[in-house]
């Protein structure tokens, strides 16, 4: 093998290692977002009990918030197989809920704004990292080149 071929091979191997490291970072970010979805589902369950039973004694609120909790927990499990679709769906649902509640009572936009911002930031970070996952599994040139 000539020196130029060796440099090209080394460059390809280095790029593959960097791509794998990006993939590992992406997996960690998605795992963090998955935890956010579980927490969000739990918060909806807690709110279902607090608001639906204790504060308002409202069966519709209990069912609504309970269903939202189930949806977010199911989305968290879905991140295992389709992280991009699951996290994007979660962000769309969350944003829609914020807008709907703001139409009912505009002050809800400002209540819990730090928590809302943290949840949205986590979901956006998860989406950005989930986009990197499919490239990781296309071709594993590092392993195939080392085997030769």
PDB file of C-alpha atoms in Angstrom:
ATOM      1  CA  UNK A   1       0.000   0.000   0.000  1.00  0.00           C
ATOM      2  CA  UNK A   2       1.390   3.377  -0.933  1.00  0.00           C
ATOM      3  CA  UNK A   3       1.739   6.242   1.500  1.00  0.00           C
ATOM      4  CA  UNK A   4      -1.172   8.138  -0.111  1.00  0.00           C
ATOM      5  CA  UNK A   5      -3.453   5.092   0.183  1.00  0.00           C
ATOM      6  CA  UNK A   6      -2.478   4.662   3.829  1.00  0.00           C
ATOM      7  CA  UNK A   7      -3.268   8.320   4.561  1.00  0.00           C
ATOM      8  CA  UNK A   8      -6.653   8.019   2.827  1.00  0.00           C
ATOM      9  CA  UNK A   9      -7.429   4.825   4.758  1.00  0.00           C
ATOM     10  CA  UNK A  10      -6.399   6.473   8.041  1.00  0.00           C
ATOM     11  CA  UNK A  11      -8.574   9.475   7.204  1.00  0.00           C
ATOM     12  CA  UNK A  12     -11.607   7.246   6.498  1.00  0.00           C
ATOM     13  CA  UNK A  13     -11.048   5.327   9.739  1.00  0.00           C
ATOM     14  CA  UNK A  14     -10.748   8.583  11.725  1.00  0.00           C
ATOM     15  CA  UNK A  15     -13.968   9.896  10.159  1.00  0.00           C
ATOM     16  CA  UNK A  16     -15.760   6.653  11.035  1.00  0.00           C
ATOM     17  CA  UNK A  17     -14.558   6.836  14.648  1.00  0.00           C
ATOM     18  CA  UNK A  18     -15.763  10.446  14.883  1.00  0.00           C
ATOM     19  CA  UNK A  19     -19.126   9.460  13.398  1.00  0.00           C
ATOM     20  CA  UNK A  20     -19.467   6.682  15.990  1.00  0.00           C
ATOM     21  CA  UNK A  21     -18.640   9.133  18.777  1.00  0.00           C
ATOM     22  CA  UNK A  22     -21.332  11.479  17.449  1.00  0.00           C
ATOM     23  CA  UNK A  23     -23.718   8.522  17.442  1.00  0.00           C
ATOM     24  CA  UNK A  24     -22.886   7.725  21.075  1.00  0.00           C
ATOM     25  CA  UNK A  25     -23.523  11.351  22.025  1.00  0.00           C
ATOM     26  CA  UNK A  26     -26.800  11.244  20.092  1.00  0.00           C
ATOM     27  CA  UNK A  27     -27.875   8.097  21.942  1.00  0.00           C
ATOM     28  CA  UNK A  28     -27.140   9.750  25.294  1.00  0.00           C
ATOM     29  CA  UNK A  29     -29.127  12.838  24.306  1.00  0.00           C
ATOM     30  CA  UNK A  30     -32.048  10.670  23.199  1.00  0.00           C
ATOM     31  CA  UNK A  31     -31.883   8.753  26.479  1.00  0.00           C
ATOM     32  CA  UNK A  32     -32.058  12.089  28.306  1.00  0.00           C
ATOM     33  CA  UNK A  33     -35.042  13.139  26.196  1.00  0.00           C
ATOM     34  CA  UNK A  34     -36.695   9.785  26.902  1.00  0.00           C
ATOM     35  CA  UNK A  35     -36.349  10.535  30.619  1.00  0.00           C
ATOM     36  CA  UNK A  36     -37.914  13.958  29.994  1.00  0.00           C
ATOM     37  CA  UNK A  37     -40.901  12.258  28.350  1.00  0.00           C
ATOM     38  CA  UNK A  38     -41.310   9.904  31.316  1.00  0.00           C
ATOM     39  CA  UNK A  39     -41.154  12.871  33.708  1.00  0.00           C
ATOM     40  CA  UNK A  40     -43.671  14.777  31.583  1.00  0.00           C
ATOM     41  CA  UNK A  41     -45.998  11.776  31.631  1.00  0.00           C
ATOM     42  CA  UNK A  42     -45.617  11.547  35.399  1.00  0.00           C
ATOM     43  CA  UNK A  43     -46.337  15.242  35.814  1.00  0.00           C
ATOM     44  CA  UNK A  44     -49.533  14.865  33.798  1.00  0.00           C
ATOM     45  CA  UNK A  45     -50.588  11.936  36.011  1.00  0.00           C
ATOM     46  CA  UNK A  46     -49.888  13.944  39.156  1.00  0.00           C
ATOM     47  CA  UNK A  47     -51.828  16.906  37.749  1.00  0.00           C
ATOM     48  CA  UNK A  48     -54.690  14.560  36.821  1.00  0.00           C
ATOM     49  CA  UNK A  49     -54.997  13.483  40.436  1.00  0.00           C
ATOM     50  CA  UNK A  50     -54.411  16.911  41.977  1.00  0.00           C
ATOM     51  CA  UNK A  51     -56.643  18.893  39.652  1.00  0.00           C
ATOM     52  CA  UNK A  52     -59.093  16.217  38.566  1.00  0.00           C
ATOM     53  CA  UNK A  53     -59.766  14.817  42.035  1.00  0.00           C
ATOM     54  CA  UNK A  54     -58.557  17.153  44.783  1.00  0.00           C
ATOM     55  CA  UNK A  55     -58.919  20.725  43.483  1.00  0.00           C
ATOM     56  CA  UNK A  56     -61.742  20.687  40.959  1.00  0.00           C
ATOM     57  CA  UNK A  57     -63.272  17.227  41.432  1.00  0.00           C
ATOM     58  CA  UNK A  58     -63.656  17.165  37.658  1.00  0.00           C
ATOM     59  CA  UNK A  59     -63.898  13.814  35.860  1.00  0.00           C
ATOM     60  CA  UNK A  60     -63.129  15.343  32.441  1.00  0.00           C
ATOM     61  CA  UNK A  61     -59.880  16.888  33.711  1.00  0.00           C
ATOM     62  CA  UNK A  62     -58.937  13.620  35.383  1.00  0.00           C
ATOM     63  CA  UNK A  63     -59.441  11.715  32.136  1.00  0.00           C
ATOM     64  CA  UNK A  64     -57.766  14.365  29.938  1.00  0.00           C
ATOM     65  CA  UNK A  65     -54.618  14.693  32.040  1.00  0.00           C
ATOM     66  CA  UNK A  66     -54.487  10.945  32.616  1.00  0.00           C
ATOM     67  CA  UNK A  67     -54.652  10.276  28.873  1.00  0.00           C
ATOM     68  CA  UNK A  68     -51.944  12.876  28.259  1.00  0.00           C
ATOM     69  CA  UNK A  69     -49.771  11.110  30.819  1.00  0.00           C
ATOM     70  CA  UNK A  70     -50.268   7.802  29.017  1.00  0.00           C
ATOM     71  CA  UNK A  71     -49.466   9.410  25.654  1.00  0.00           C
ATOM     72  CA  UNK A  72     -46.163  10.824  26.886  1.00  0.00           C
ATOM     73  CA  UNK A  73     -45.157   7.540  28.503  1.00  0.00           C
ATOM     74  CA  UNK A  74     -45.964   5.678  25.270  1.00  0.00           C
ATOM     75  CA  UNK A  75     -43.934   8.240  23.327  1.00  0.00           C
ATOM     76  CA  UNK A  76     -41.026   7.645  25.717  1.00  0.00           C
ATOM     77  CA  UNK A  77     -41.157   3.923  24.947  1.00  0.00           C
ATOM     78  CA  UNK A  78     -41.428   4.669  21.221  1.00  0.00           C
ATOM     79  CA  UNK A  79     -38.071   6.468  21.326  1.00  0.00           C
ATOM     80  CA  UNK A  80     -36.472   3.006  21.447  1.00  0.00           C
ATOM     81  CA  UNK A  81     -37.468   2.218  17.866  1.00  0.00           C
ATOM     82  CA  UNK A  82     -38.251   5.574  16.228  1.00  0.00           C
ATOM     83  CA  UNK A  83     -36.607   8.343  18.263  1.00  0.00           C
ATOM     84  CA  UNK A  84     -37.037  11.133  15.724  1.00  0.00           C
ATOM     85  CA  UNK A  85     -40.738  10.485  15.124  1.00  0.00           C
ATOM     86  CA  UNK A  86     -41.498   9.981  18.820  1.00  0.00           C
ATOM     87  CA  UNK A  87     -39.733  13.128  20.000  1.00  0.00           C
ATOM     88  CA  UNK A  88     -41.115  15.250  17.168  1.00  0.00           C
ATOM     89  CA  UNK A  89     -44.629  14.014  17.990  1.00  0.00           C
ATOM     90  CA  UNK A  90     -44.079  14.845  21.658  1.00  0.00           C
ATOM     91  CA  UNK A  91     -42.909  18.364  20.781  1.00  0.00           C
ATOM     92  CA  UNK A  92     -45.896  18.980  18.504  1.00  0.00           C
ATOM     93  CA  UNK A  93     -48.348  17.749  21.149  1.00  0.00           C
ATOM     94  CA  UNK A  94     -46.659  19.773  23.892  1.00  0.00           C
ATOM     95  CA  UNK A  95     -46.591  22.941  21.782  1.00  0.00           C
ATOM     96  CA  UNK A  96     -50.220  22.448  20.805  1.00  0.00           C
ATOM     97  CA  UNK A  97     -51.243  22.041  24.448  1.00  0.00           C
ATOM     98  CA  UNK A  98     -49.393  25.214  25.423  1.00  0.00           C
ATOM     99  CA  UNK A  99     -51.141  27.142  22.640  1.00  0.00           C
ATOM    100  CA  UNK A 100     -54.581  25.714  23.469  1.00  0.00           C
ATOM    101  CA  UNK A 101     -54.204  26.537  27.148  1.00  0.00           C
ATOM    102  CA  UNK A 102     -53.007  30.045  26.180  1.00  0.00           C
ATOM    103  CA  UNK A 103     -56.179  30.549  24.141  1.00  0.00           C
ATOM    104  CA  UNK A 104     -58.260  29.620  27.179  1.00  0.00           C
ATOM    105  CA  UNK A 105     -56.178  31.654  29.633  1.00  0.00           C
ATOM    106  CA  UNK A 106     -53.273  33.758  28.281  1.00  0.00           C
ATOM    107  CA  UNK A 107     -51.605  33.836  31.706  1.00  0.00           C
ATOM    108  CA  UNK A 108     -50.812  30.111  31.368  1.00  0.00           C
ATOM    109  CA  UNK A 109     -48.047  31.063  28.946  1.00  0.00           C
ATOM    110  CA  UNK A 110     -46.126  32.618  31.837  1.00  0.00           C
ATOM    111  CA  UNK A 111     -46.936  30.067  34.526  1.00  0.00           C
ATOM    112  CA  UNK A 112     -44.138  27.544  34.756  1.00  0.00           C
ATOM    113  CA  UNK A 113     -42.236  29.202  31.929  1.00  0.00           C
ATOM    114  CA  UNK A 114     -38.869  27.883  33.125  1.00  0.00           C
ATOM    115  CA  UNK A 115     -40.164  24.295  33.233  1.00  0.00           C
ATOM    116  CA  UNK A 116     -41.819  24.726  29.819  1.00  0.00           C
ATOM    117  CA  UNK A 117     -38.591  26.123  28.349  1.00  0.00           C
ATOM    118  CA  UNK A 118     -36.553  23.259  29.826  1.00  0.00           C
ATOM    119  CA  UNK A 119     -38.956  20.662  28.393  1.00  0.00           C
ATOM    120  CA  UNK A 120     -38.995  22.311  24.956  1.00  0.00           C
ATOM    121  CA  UNK A 121     -35.186  22.616  24.965  1.00  0.00           C
ATOM    122  CA  UNK A 122     -34.829  18.941  25.874  1.00  0.00           C
ATOM    123  CA  UNK A 123     -37.230  17.900  23.119  1.00  0.00           C
ATOM    124  CA  UNK A 124     -35.486  20.061  20.507  1.00  0.00           C
ATOM    125  CA  UNK A 125     -32.094  18.701  21.562  1.00  0.00           C
ATOM    126  CA  UNK A 126     -33.475  15.174  21.261  1.00  0.00           C
ATOM    127  CA  UNK A 127     -34.821  15.868  17.769  1.00  0.00           C
ATOM    128  CA  UNK A 128     -31.511  17.301  16.606  1.00  0.00           C
ATOM    129  CA  UNK A 129     -29.594  14.303  17.932  1.00  0.00           C
ATOM    130  CA  UNK A 130     -32.138  11.761  16.676  1.00  0.00           C
ATOM    131  CA  UNK A 131     -31.486  12.993  13.148  1.00  0.00           C
ATOM    132  CA  UNK A 132     -27.895  11.726  13.503  1.00  0.00           C
ATOM    133  CA  UNK A 133     -28.829   8.164  14.435  1.00  0.00           C
ATOM    134  CA  UNK A 134     -29.723   6.683  10.991  1.00  0.00           C
ATOM    135  CA  UNK A 135     -26.365   7.611   9.402  1.00  0.00           C
ATOM    136  CA  UNK A 136     -24.618   5.611  12.077  1.00  0.00           C
ATOM    137  CA  UNK A 137     -26.115   2.324  10.898  1.00  0.00           C
ATOM    138  CA  UNK A 138     -25.742   2.703   7.121  1.00  0.00           C
ATOM    139  CA  UNK A 139     -22.200   1.399   6.596  1.00  0.00           C
ATOM    140  CA  UNK A 140     -19.734   0.256   9.187  1.00  0.00           C
ATOM    141  CA  UNK A 141     -16.533   0.854   7.212  1.00  0.00           C
ATOM    142  CA  UNK A 142     -14.240   0.784  10.241  1.00  0.00           C
ATOM    143  CA  UNK A 143     -15.054  -2.809  11.151  1.00  0.00           C
ATOM    144  CA  UNK A 144     -15.061  -4.007   7.545  1.00  0.00           C
ATOM    145  CA  UNK A 145     -11.677  -2.414   6.853  1.00  0.00           C
ATOM    146  CA  UNK A 146     -10.091  -3.863   9.981  1.00  0.00           C
ATOM    147  CA  UNK A 147     -11.288  -7.352   9.025  1.00  0.00           C
ATOM    148  CA  UNK A 148      -9.420  -7.274   5.702  1.00  0.00           C
TER     149      UNK A 148
END
